[in-house]
PDB file of C-alpha atoms and ligand atoms in Angstrom:
ATOM      1  CA  UNK A   6      26.345   6.075  16.929  1.00  0.00           C
ATOM      2  CA  UNK A   7      25.737   2.521  15.831  1.00  0.00           C
ATOM      3  CA  UNK A   8      22.478   1.068  17.198  1.00  0.00           C
ATOM      4  CA  UNK A   9      22.074  -2.681  17.204  1.00  0.00           C
ATOM      5  CA  UNK A  10      18.965  -4.473  16.000  1.00  0.00           C
ATOM      6  CA  UNK A  11      18.424  -5.768  19.561  1.00  0.00           C
ATOM      7  CA  UNK A  12      18.387  -2.190  20.884  1.00  0.00           C
ATOM      8  CA  UNK A  13      15.847  -1.117  18.259  1.00  0.00           C
ATOM      9  CA  UNK A  14      13.764  -4.190  19.112  1.00  0.00           C
ATOM     10  CA  UNK A  15      13.852  -3.228  22.817  1.00  0.00           C
ATOM     11  CA  UNK A  16      12.934   0.397  22.065  1.00  0.00           C
ATOM     12  CA  UNK A  17       9.917  -0.696  20.038  1.00  0.00           C
ATOM     13  CA  UNK A  18       8.831  -3.358  22.545  1.00  0.00           C
ATOM     14  CA  UNK A  19       8.972  -0.921  25.473  1.00  0.00           C
ATOM     15  CA  UNK A  20       6.768   1.629  23.675  1.00  0.00           C
ATOM     16  CA  UNK A  21       3.230   0.266  24.059  1.00  0.00           C
ATOM     17  CA  UNK A  22       1.671   2.730  21.614  1.00  0.00           C
ATOM     18  CA  UNK A  23       4.252   1.975  18.932  1.00  0.00           C
ATOM     19  CA  UNK A  24       4.371  -1.792  19.337  1.00  0.00           C
ATOM     20  CA  UNK A  25       0.572  -2.126  19.520  1.00  0.00           C
ATOM     21  CA  UNK A  26       0.295  -0.282  16.180  1.00  0.00           C
ATOM     22  CA  UNK A  27       2.412  -3.066  14.665  1.00  0.00           C
ATOM     23  CA  UNK A  28       0.956  -6.093  16.460  1.00  0.00           C
ATOM     24  CA  UNK A  29      -2.623  -5.110  15.606  1.00  0.00           C
ATOM     25  CA  UNK A  30      -1.701  -5.357  11.939  1.00  0.00           C
ATOM     26  CA  UNK A  31       0.050  -8.710  12.351  1.00  0.00           C
ATOM     27  CA  UNK A  32      -3.109 -10.093  13.965  1.00  0.00           C
ATOM     28  CA  UNK A  33      -5.445  -8.586  11.357  1.00  0.00           C
ATOM     29  CA  UNK A  34      -3.255  -9.691   8.449  1.00  0.00           C
ATOM     30  CA  UNK A  35      -3.219 -13.251   9.836  1.00  0.00           C
ATOM     31  CA  UNK A  36      -6.994 -13.237  10.223  1.00  0.00           C
ATOM     32  CA  UNK A  37      -7.435 -11.792   6.715  1.00  0.00           C
ATOM     33  CA  UNK A  38      -5.238 -14.480   5.151  1.00  0.00           C
ATOM     34  CA  UNK A  39      -7.463 -17.235   6.604  1.00  0.00           C
ATOM     35  CA  UNK A  40     -10.679 -15.395   5.771  1.00  0.00           C
ATOM     36  CA  UNK A  41      -9.642 -14.646   2.180  1.00  0.00           C
ATOM     37  CA  UNK A  42      -8.507 -18.251   1.662  1.00  0.00           C
ATOM     38  CA  UNK A  43     -11.993 -19.391   2.632  1.00  0.00           C
ATOM     39  CA  UNK A  44     -13.744 -16.709   0.570  1.00  0.00           C
ATOM     40  CA  UNK A  45     -11.960 -17.534  -2.667  1.00  0.00           C
ATOM     41  CA  UNK A  46     -11.649 -21.292  -2.561  1.00  0.00           C
ATOM     42  CA  UNK A  47     -14.710 -21.886  -4.737  1.00  0.00           C
ATOM     43  CA  UNK A  48     -13.666 -19.509  -7.521  1.00  0.00           C
ATOM     44  CA  UNK A  49     -13.088 -21.331 -10.795  1.00  0.00           C
ATOM     45  CA  UNK A  50     -12.657 -18.848 -13.647  1.00  0.00           C
ATOM     46  CA  UNK A  51      -9.207 -17.544 -14.582  1.00  0.00           C
ATOM     47  CA  UNK A  52      -9.781 -13.812 -14.020  1.00  0.00           C
ATOM     48  CA  UNK A  53     -11.614 -14.277 -10.728  1.00  0.00           C
ATOM     49  CA  UNK A  54      -8.833 -16.557  -9.458  1.00  0.00           C
ATOM     50  CA  UNK A  55      -6.199 -14.048 -10.520  1.00  0.00           C
ATOM     51  CA  UNK A  56      -8.001 -11.305  -8.582  1.00  0.00           C
ATOM     52  CA  UNK A  57      -8.198 -13.674  -5.612  1.00  0.00           C
ATOM     53  CA  UNK A  58      -4.444 -14.423  -5.593  1.00  0.00           C
ATOM     54  CA  UNK A  59      -3.701 -10.731  -6.014  1.00  0.00           C
ATOM     55  CA  UNK A  60      -5.956  -9.848  -3.066  1.00  0.00           C
ATOM     56  CA  UNK A  61      -4.419 -12.667  -0.968  1.00  0.00           C
ATOM     57  CA  UNK A  62      -0.948 -11.223  -1.540  1.00  0.00           C
ATOM     58  CA  UNK A  63      -1.949  -7.975   0.192  1.00  0.00           C
ATOM     59  CA  UNK A  64      -2.199  -9.437   3.738  1.00  0.00           C
ATOM     60  CA  UNK A  65       0.626 -11.898   2.974  1.00  0.00           C
ATOM     61  CA  UNK A  66       3.019  -9.039   2.207  1.00  0.00           C
ATOM     62  CA  UNK A  67       1.608  -7.104   5.147  1.00  0.00           C
ATOM     63  CA  UNK A  68       2.228  -9.776   7.773  1.00  0.00           C
ATOM     64  CA  UNK A  69       5.831 -10.092   6.588  1.00  0.00           C
ATOM     65  CA  UNK A  70       6.241  -6.316   6.577  1.00  0.00           C
ATOM     66  CA  UNK A  71       4.933  -5.838  10.113  1.00  0.00           C
ATOM     67  CA  UNK A  72       6.929  -8.808  11.427  1.00  0.00           C
ATOM     68  CA  UNK A  73      10.026  -7.134   9.994  1.00  0.00           C
ATOM     69  CA  UNK A  74       9.121  -3.912  11.789  1.00  0.00           C
ATOM     70  CA  UNK A  75       8.475  -5.446  15.250  1.00  0.00           C
ATOM     71  CA  UNK A  76      11.720  -7.421  15.043  1.00  0.00           C
ATOM     72  CA  UNK A  77      13.676  -4.225  14.445  1.00  0.00           C
ATOM     73  CA  UNK A  78      15.092  -5.652  11.208  1.00  0.00           C
ATOM     74  CA  UNK A  79      13.539  -2.953   9.017  1.00  0.00           C
ATOM     75  CA  UNK A  80      13.632  -0.056  11.477  1.00  0.00           C
ATOM     76  CA  UNK A  81      16.717   2.149  11.532  1.00  0.00           C
ATOM     77  CA  UNK A  82      17.987   4.991  13.648  1.00  0.00           C
ATOM     78  CA  UNK A  83      18.791   8.039  11.550  1.00  0.00           C
ATOM     79  CA  UNK A  84      20.163  11.471  12.378  1.00  0.00           C
ATOM     80  CA  UNK A  85      18.097  14.270  10.909  1.00  0.00           C
ATOM     81  CA  UNK A  86      19.923  16.888   8.779  1.00  0.00           C
ATOM     82  CA  UNK A  87      20.241  20.609   9.609  1.00  0.00           C
ATOM     83  CA  UNK A  88      16.982  22.433   8.903  1.00  0.00           C
ATOM     84  CA  UNK A  89      14.792  19.537  10.026  1.00  0.00           C
ATOM     85  CA  UNK A  90      12.738  20.307  13.185  1.00  0.00           C
ATOM     86  CA  UNK A  91      14.633  17.500  14.964  1.00  0.00           C
ATOM     87  CA  UNK A  92      18.040  18.410  13.431  1.00  0.00           C
ATOM     88  CA  UNK A  93      20.920  16.495  14.946  1.00  0.00           C
ATOM     89  CA  UNK A  94      18.650  14.153  16.897  1.00  0.00           C
ATOM     90  CA  UNK A  95      18.505  10.427  16.321  1.00  0.00           C
ATOM     91  CA  UNK A  96      15.038   9.168  15.428  1.00  0.00           C
ATOM     92  CA  UNK A  97      13.534   5.785  14.617  1.00  0.00           C
ATOM     93  CA  UNK A  98      12.830   5.329  10.927  1.00  0.00           C
ATOM     94  CA  UNK A  99      10.558   2.394  10.039  1.00  0.00           C
ATOM     95  CA  UNK A 100      11.864   2.310   6.467  1.00  0.00           C
ATOM     96  CA  UNK A 101      10.574  -1.246   6.001  1.00  0.00           C
ATOM     97  CA  UNK A 102       7.103   0.220   5.526  1.00  0.00           C
ATOM     98  CA  UNK A 103       8.087   2.136   2.387  1.00  0.00           C
ATOM     99  CA  UNK A 104      10.035  -0.827   1.075  1.00  0.00           C
ATOM    100  CA  UNK A 105       7.187  -3.311   1.430  1.00  0.00           C
ATOM    101  CA  UNK A 106       4.690  -0.864  -0.082  1.00  0.00           C
ATOM    102  CA  UNK A 107       6.589  -1.508  -3.331  1.00  0.00           C
ATOM    103  CA  UNK A 108       5.149  -5.036  -3.164  1.00  0.00           C
ATOM    104  CA  UNK A 109       1.724  -4.509  -1.588  1.00  0.00           C
ATOM    105  CA  UNK A 110       0.472  -1.422  -3.452  1.00  0.00           C
ATOM    106  CA  UNK A 111       1.038  -2.911  -6.936  1.00  0.00           C
ATOM    107  CA  UNK A 112      -1.173  -5.826  -5.827  1.00  0.00           C
ATOM    108  CA  UNK A 113      -3.955  -3.415  -4.864  1.00  0.00           C
ATOM    109  CA  UNK A 114      -3.674  -1.673  -8.231  1.00  0.00           C
ATOM    110  CA  UNK A 115      -3.486  -4.962 -10.143  1.00  0.00           C
ATOM    111  CA  UNK A 116      -6.657  -6.143  -8.403  1.00  0.00           C
ATOM    112  CA  UNK A 117      -8.436  -2.876  -9.260  1.00  0.00           C
ATOM    113  CA  UNK A 118      -7.175  -2.973 -12.849  1.00  0.00           C
ATOM    114  CA  UNK A 119      -8.313  -6.570 -13.317  1.00  0.00           C
ATOM    115  CA  UNK A 120     -11.691  -5.676 -11.848  1.00  0.00           C
ATOM    116  CA  UNK A 121     -12.002  -2.780 -14.311  1.00  0.00           C
ATOM    117  CA  UNK A 122     -10.770  -5.046 -17.145  1.00  0.00           C
ATOM    118  CA  UNK A 123      -8.150  -2.399 -17.944  1.00  0.00           C
ATOM    119  CA  UNK A 124      -5.747  -2.707 -20.872  1.00  0.00           C
ATOM    120  CA  UNK A 125      -2.134  -3.764 -20.376  1.00  0.00           C
ATOM    121  CA  UNK A 126      -0.620  -0.335 -21.067  1.00  0.00           C
ATOM    122  CA  UNK A 127      -2.620   1.395 -18.327  1.00  0.00           C
ATOM    123  CA  UNK A 128      -1.996  -1.499 -15.897  1.00  0.00           C
ATOM    124  CA  UNK A 129       1.731  -1.255 -16.583  1.00  0.00           C
ATOM    125  CA  UNK A 130       1.653   2.534 -16.185  1.00  0.00           C
ATOM    126  CA  UNK A 131      -0.220   2.480 -12.880  1.00  0.00           C
ATOM    127  CA  UNK A 132       1.981  -0.264 -11.395  1.00  0.00           C
ATOM    128  CA  UNK A 133       5.369   1.090 -12.471  1.00  0.00           C
ATOM    129  CA  UNK A 134       4.507   4.654 -11.404  1.00  0.00           C
ATOM    130  CA  UNK A 135       3.292   3.294  -8.085  1.00  0.00           C
ATOM    131  CA  UNK A 136       6.562   1.398  -7.512  1.00  0.00           C
ATOM    132  CA  UNK A 137       8.474   4.569  -8.415  1.00  0.00           C
ATOM    133  CA  UNK A 138       6.335   6.474  -5.883  1.00  0.00           C
ATOM    134  CA  UNK A 139       7.254   4.011  -3.121  1.00  0.00           C
ATOM    135  CA  UNK A 140      10.980   3.860  -3.938  1.00  0.00           C
ATOM    136  CA  UNK A 141      11.338   7.651  -4.102  1.00  0.00           C
ATOM    137  CA  UNK A 142       9.283   7.888  -0.888  1.00  0.00           C
ATOM    138  CA  UNK A 143      11.819   5.504   0.702  1.00  0.00           C
ATOM    139  CA  UNK A 144      14.632   7.764  -0.511  1.00  0.00           C
ATOM    140  CA  UNK A 145      12.870  10.821   0.957  1.00  0.00           C
ATOM    141  CA  UNK A 146      12.601   9.070   4.333  1.00  0.00           C
ATOM    142  CA  UNK A 147      16.220   7.880   4.432  1.00  0.00           C
ATOM    143  CA  UNK A 148      18.140  10.944   3.202  1.00  0.00           C
ATOM    144  CA  UNK A 149      20.160  12.355   6.087  1.00  0.00           C
ATOM    145  CA  UNK A 150      22.524  14.608   4.119  1.00  0.00           C
ATOM    146  CA  UNK A 151      20.113  17.389   3.198  1.00  0.00           C
ATOM    147  CA  UNK A 152      16.721  18.508   4.472  1.00  0.00           C
ATOM    148  CA  UNK A 153      15.951  20.082   1.092  1.00  0.00           C
ATOM    149  CA  UNK A 154      16.627  16.838  -0.759  1.00  0.00           C
ATOM    150  CA  UNK A 155      14.248  14.964   1.541  1.00  0.00           C
ATOM    151  CA  UNK A 156      11.505  17.286   0.263  1.00  0.00           C
ATOM    152  CA  UNK A 157      12.740  17.099  -3.339  1.00  0.00           C
ATOM    153  CA  UNK A 158      12.261  13.330  -3.232  1.00  0.00           C
ATOM    154  CA  UNK A 159       8.917  13.810  -1.522  1.00  0.00           C
ATOM    155  CA  UNK A 160       7.910  16.009  -4.484  1.00  0.00           C
ATOM    156  CA  UNK A 161       9.128  13.443  -7.023  1.00  0.00           C
ATOM    157  CA  UNK A 162       7.170  10.738  -5.225  1.00  0.00           C
ATOM    158  CA  UNK A 163       4.042  12.947  -5.298  1.00  0.00           C
ATOM    159  CA  UNK A 164       4.473  13.412  -9.057  1.00  0.00           C
ATOM    160  CA  UNK A 165       4.444   9.617  -9.557  1.00  0.00           C
ATOM    161  CA  UNK A 166       1.427   9.433  -7.271  1.00  0.00           C
ATOM    162  CA  UNK A 167      -0.429  11.913  -9.493  1.00  0.00           C
ATOM    163  CA  UNK A 168      -0.028   9.548 -12.446  1.00  0.00           C
ATOM    164  CA  UNK A 169      -1.511   6.711 -10.384  1.00  0.00           C
ATOM    165  CA  UNK A 170      -4.424   8.944  -9.401  1.00  0.00           C
ATOM    166  CA  UNK A 171      -4.949   9.921 -13.044  1.00  0.00           C
ATOM    167  CA  UNK A 172      -5.234   6.278 -14.117  1.00  0.00           C
ATOM    168  CA  UNK A 173      -7.586   5.498 -11.237  1.00  0.00           C
ATOM    169  CA  UNK A 174      -9.816   8.535 -11.698  1.00  0.00           C
ATOM    170  CA  UNK A 175      -9.756   9.113 -15.443  1.00  0.00           C
ATOM    171  CA  UNK A 176      -8.823   5.942 -17.307  1.00  0.00           C
ATOM    172  CA  UNK A 177     -10.237   2.965 -15.427  1.00  0.00           C
ATOM    173  CA  UNK A 178     -13.790   4.140 -14.596  1.00  0.00           C
ATOM    174  CA  UNK A 179     -14.848   3.888 -18.259  1.00  0.00           C
ATOM    175  CA  UNK A 180     -13.246   0.428 -18.573  1.00  0.00           C
ATOM    176  CA  UNK A 181     -15.063  -0.728 -15.448  1.00  0.00           C
ATOM    177  CA  UNK A 182     -18.365   0.634 -16.743  1.00  0.00           C
ATOM    178  CA  UNK A 183     -17.927  -1.308 -19.992  1.00  0.00           C
ATOM    179  CA  UNK A 184     -16.972  -4.455 -18.058  1.00  0.00           C
ATOM    180  CA  UNK A 185     -20.112  -4.293 -15.889  1.00  0.00           C
ATOM    181  CA  UNK A 186     -18.099  -3.723 -12.713  1.00  0.00           C
ATOM    182  CA  UNK A 187     -18.652   0.045 -12.562  1.00  0.00           C
ATOM    183  CA  UNK A 188     -20.427   0.136  -9.228  1.00  0.00           C
ATOM    184  CA  UNK A 189     -18.010  -1.938  -7.125  1.00  0.00           C
ATOM    185  CA  UNK A 190     -15.065  -0.343  -8.933  1.00  0.00           C
ATOM    186  CA  UNK A 191     -16.444   3.103  -8.001  1.00  0.00           C
ATOM    187  CA  UNK A 192     -16.696   2.131  -4.328  1.00  0.00           C
ATOM    188  CA  UNK A 193     -13.202   0.628  -4.181  1.00  0.00           C
ATOM    189  CA  UNK A 194     -11.690   3.479  -6.174  1.00  0.00           C
ATOM    190  CA  UNK A 195     -13.180   6.058  -3.776  1.00  0.00           C
ATOM    191  CA  UNK A 196     -11.876   4.079  -0.788  1.00  0.00           C
ATOM    192  CA  UNK A 197      -8.437   3.814  -2.372  1.00  0.00           C
ATOM    193  CA  UNK A 198      -8.094   7.425  -3.503  1.00  0.00           C
ATOM    194  CA  UNK A 199      -9.246   8.915  -0.188  1.00  0.00           C
ATOM    195  CA  UNK A 200      -7.120   6.605   1.970  1.00  0.00           C
ATOM    196  CA  UNK A 201      -4.000   6.781  -0.202  1.00  0.00           C
ATOM    197  CA  UNK A 202      -4.079  10.588  -0.010  1.00  0.00           C
ATOM    198  CA  UNK A 203      -3.664  10.190   3.751  1.00  0.00           C
ATOM    199  CA  UNK A 204      -0.191   8.608   3.405  1.00  0.00           C
ATOM    200  CA  UNK A 205       1.715  11.650   2.048  1.00  0.00           C
ATOM    201  CA  UNK A 206      -0.137  13.882   4.529  1.00  0.00           C
ATOM    202  CA  UNK A 207       1.007  11.625   7.368  1.00  0.00           C
ATOM    203  CA  UNK A 208       4.556  11.564   5.986  1.00  0.00           C
ATOM    204  CA  UNK A 209       4.616  15.368   5.917  1.00  0.00           C
ATOM    205  CA  UNK A 210       3.209  15.721   9.448  1.00  0.00           C
ATOM    206  CA  UNK A 211       5.241  12.861  10.946  1.00  0.00           C
ATOM    207  CA  UNK A 212       8.863  12.668  12.044  1.00  0.00           C
ATOM    208  CA  UNK A 213      10.022  12.217   8.429  1.00  0.00           C
ATOM    209  CA  UNK A 214       8.688  15.671   7.507  1.00  0.00           C
ATOM    210  CA  UNK A 215       7.649  18.541   9.792  1.00  0.00           C
ATOM    211  CA  UNK A 216       7.714  16.333  12.925  1.00  0.00           C
ATOM    212  CA  UNK A 217       4.364  17.588  14.233  1.00  0.00           C
ATOM    213  CA  UNK A 218       3.443  13.986  15.167  1.00  0.00           C
ATOM    214  CA  UNK A 219       5.757  11.636  17.066  1.00  0.00           C
ATOM    215  CA  UNK A 220       6.924   8.249  15.799  1.00  0.00           C
ATOM    216  CA  UNK A 221       4.296   6.188  17.646  1.00  0.00           C
ATOM    217  CA  UNK A 222       1.342   8.348  16.567  1.00  0.00           C
ATOM    218  CA  UNK A 223       2.569   8.393  12.969  1.00  0.00           C
ATOM    219  CA  UNK A 224       2.894   4.617  13.112  1.00  0.00           C
ATOM    220  CA  UNK A 225      -0.703   4.325  14.343  1.00  0.00           C
ATOM    221  CA  UNK A 226      -1.769   6.613  11.512  1.00  0.00           C
ATOM    222  CA  UNK A 227      -0.157   4.359   8.894  1.00  0.00           C
ATOM    223  CA  UNK A 228      -1.479   1.253  10.639  1.00  0.00           C
ATOM    224  CA  UNK A 229      -5.024   2.636  10.647  1.00  0.00           C
ATOM    225  CA  UNK A 230      -4.825   3.586   6.976  1.00  0.00           C
ATOM    226  CA  UNK A 231      -3.366   0.141   6.200  1.00  0.00           C
ATOM    227  CA  UNK A 232      -6.247  -1.628   7.926  1.00  0.00           C
ATOM    228  CA  UNK A 233      -8.775   0.149   5.705  1.00  0.00           C
ATOM    229  CA  UNK A 234      -6.716   0.348   2.484  1.00  0.00           C
ATOM    230  CA  UNK A 235      -5.647  -3.307   2.635  1.00  0.00           C
ATOM    231  CA  UNK A 236      -7.850  -5.665   4.619  1.00  0.00           C
ATOM    232  CA  UNK A 237     -11.182  -3.840   4.291  1.00  0.00           C
ATOM    233  CA  UNK A 238     -10.439  -3.100   0.625  1.00  0.00           C
ATOM    234  CA  UNK A 239      -9.521  -6.720  -0.186  1.00  0.00           C
ATOM    235  CA  UNK A 240     -12.493  -8.043   1.803  1.00  0.00           C
ATOM    236  CA  UNK A 241     -15.005  -5.885  -0.122  1.00  0.00           C
ATOM    237  CA  UNK A 242     -13.372  -6.854  -3.405  1.00  0.00           C
ATOM    238  CA  UNK A 243     -13.343 -10.593  -2.717  1.00  0.00           C
ATOM    239  CA  UNK A 244     -16.890 -10.588  -1.361  1.00  0.00           C
ATOM    240  CA  UNK A 245     -18.078  -8.977  -4.605  1.00  0.00           C
ATOM    241  CA  UNK A 246     -16.024 -11.251  -6.865  1.00  0.00           C
ATOM    242  CA  UNK A 247     -17.270 -14.361  -5.051  1.00  0.00           C
ATOM    243  CA  UNK A 248     -20.893 -13.238  -5.505  1.00  0.00           C
ATOM    244  CA  UNK A 249     -20.472 -12.063  -9.125  1.00  0.00           C
ATOM    245  CA  UNK A 250     -18.022 -14.489 -10.664  1.00  0.00           C
ATOM    246  CA  UNK A 251     -20.050 -14.608 -13.889  1.00  0.00           C
ATOM    247  CA  UNK A 252     -19.572 -10.871 -14.519  1.00  0.00           C
ATOM    248  CA  UNK A 253     -15.854 -11.098 -13.812  1.00  0.00           C
ATOM    249  CA  UNK A 254     -15.474 -14.146 -16.064  1.00  0.00           C
ATOM    250  CA  UNK A 255     -16.931 -12.304 -19.055  1.00  0.00           C
ATOM    251  CA  UNK A 256     -13.824 -10.266 -19.732  1.00  0.00           C
ATOM    252  CA  UNK A 257     -13.672  -8.359 -23.005  1.00  0.00           C
ATOM    253  CA  UNK A 258      -9.986  -9.059 -22.881  1.00  0.00           C
ATOM    254  CA  UNK A 259      -8.397 -12.374 -22.070  1.00  0.00           C
ATOM    255  CA  UNK A 260      -6.268 -12.463 -18.941  1.00  0.00           C
ATOM    256  CA  UNK A 261      -3.236 -12.059 -21.208  1.00  0.00           C
ATOM    257  CA  UNK A 262      -4.530  -8.636 -22.190  1.00  0.00           C
ATOM    258  CA  UNK A 263      -5.612  -9.124 -25.804  1.00  0.00           C
ATOM    259  CA  UNK A 264      -9.038  -7.794 -26.712  1.00  0.00           C
ATOM    260  CA  UNK A 265     -11.377 -10.126 -28.627  1.00  0.00           C
ATOM    261  CA  UNK A 266     -10.830  -7.882 -31.655  1.00  0.00           C
ATOM    262  CA  UNK A 267      -7.100  -8.674 -31.525  1.00  0.00           C
ATOM    263  CA  UNK A 268      -7.715 -12.414 -31.730  1.00  0.00           C
TER     264      UNK A 268
HETATM  265  C1  RET B 319       4.851   8.671   0.572  1.00  0.00           C
HETATM  266  C2  RET B 319       5.814   9.859   0.813  1.00  0.00           C
HETATM  267  C3  RET B 319       6.202  10.556  -0.393  1.00  0.00           C
HETATM  268  C4  RET B 319       5.020  11.097  -1.164  1.00  0.00           C
HETATM  269  C5  RET B 319       3.922  10.093  -1.321  1.00  0.00           C
HETATM  270  C6  RET B 319       3.817   8.971  -0.511  1.00  0.00           C
HETATM  271  C7  RET B 319       2.662   8.089  -0.778  1.00  0.00           C
HETATM  272  C8  RET B 319       2.426   6.896  -0.273  1.00  0.00           C
HETATM  273  C9  RET B 319       1.259   6.084  -0.503  1.00  0.00           C
HETATM  274  C10 RET B 319       1.246   4.880   0.115  1.00  0.00           C
HETATM  275  C11 RET B 319       0.225   3.906   0.094  1.00  0.00           C
HETATM  276  C12 RET B 319       0.408   2.787   0.796  1.00  0.00           C
HETATM  277  C13 RET B 319      -0.502   1.690   0.917  1.00  0.00           C
HETATM  278  C14 RET B 319       0.006   0.604   1.545  1.00  0.00           C
HETATM  279  C15 RET B 319      -0.684  -0.622   1.690  1.00  0.00           C
HETATM  280  O1  RET B 319      -0.025  -1.635   1.826  1.00  0.00           O
HETATM  281  C16 RET B 319       5.699   7.469   0.172  1.00  0.00           C
HETATM  282  C17 RET B 319       4.200   8.443   1.914  1.00  0.00           C
HETATM  283  C18 RET B 319       2.916  10.401  -2.411  1.00  0.00           C
HETATM  284  C19 RET B 319       0.137   6.560  -1.356  1.00  0.00           C
HETATM  285  C20 RET B 319      -1.868   1.750   0.383  1.00  0.00           C
END
């Protein structure tokens, strides 16, 4: 059955729990954009300004993502394959979430990497593996031919996620320590690791996976995680950068990634 965008829009709008999970994020992203603009306007040094722009892009991508979801543009109706708990039924799939994560999550990692003064190779690794995680997660959500292959892609996405976690937990802490940003990096890393682990759990429990949670509750779960992993994260980061611009400015590497020894 072909469902029109207007029908999806109506379905979302008539479900108060589902639509409120989206509108709350549009409002908070809008507020964050204005707040972050004000917080960073006095920054002058190159690295601090780069972190600022990176942090600003998080709510900017988010407001576009959630507007796409409420409009119905990036929400599809898919029929679950045999073997899935809702086999044969048509369910709403807000695939726009996974797509826009490919833009927002690299910004979060870039901001953390710049804060830790990480080298280019580890920045590139974390960001490309993260994008691969999101794209394969999108594939897992959209496959309707085989229940098994949905989980195969889920597994592939988890493997990419492990690489991201490795960089965050093993590689960057030492860089951050050396850069004098160890404490704030530790706080933001803990926030990121704990919250990001919630996303695959939610995927597995939601309609995409075992269907223990319905679409609206799953959407609230993602929205709640987003609020903490994006706006609260970026707020804490920008507040620290604004108060400690001198520390951030004294990068061992230039913004281009060369270490002083390379010069
Ligand atoms: C998916 C499902 C497949 C397995 C894994 C996932 C991980 C997703 C993560 C998302 C983080 C999103 C954030 C968005 C902020 O804009 C795709 C759910 C591992 C970690 C922080």
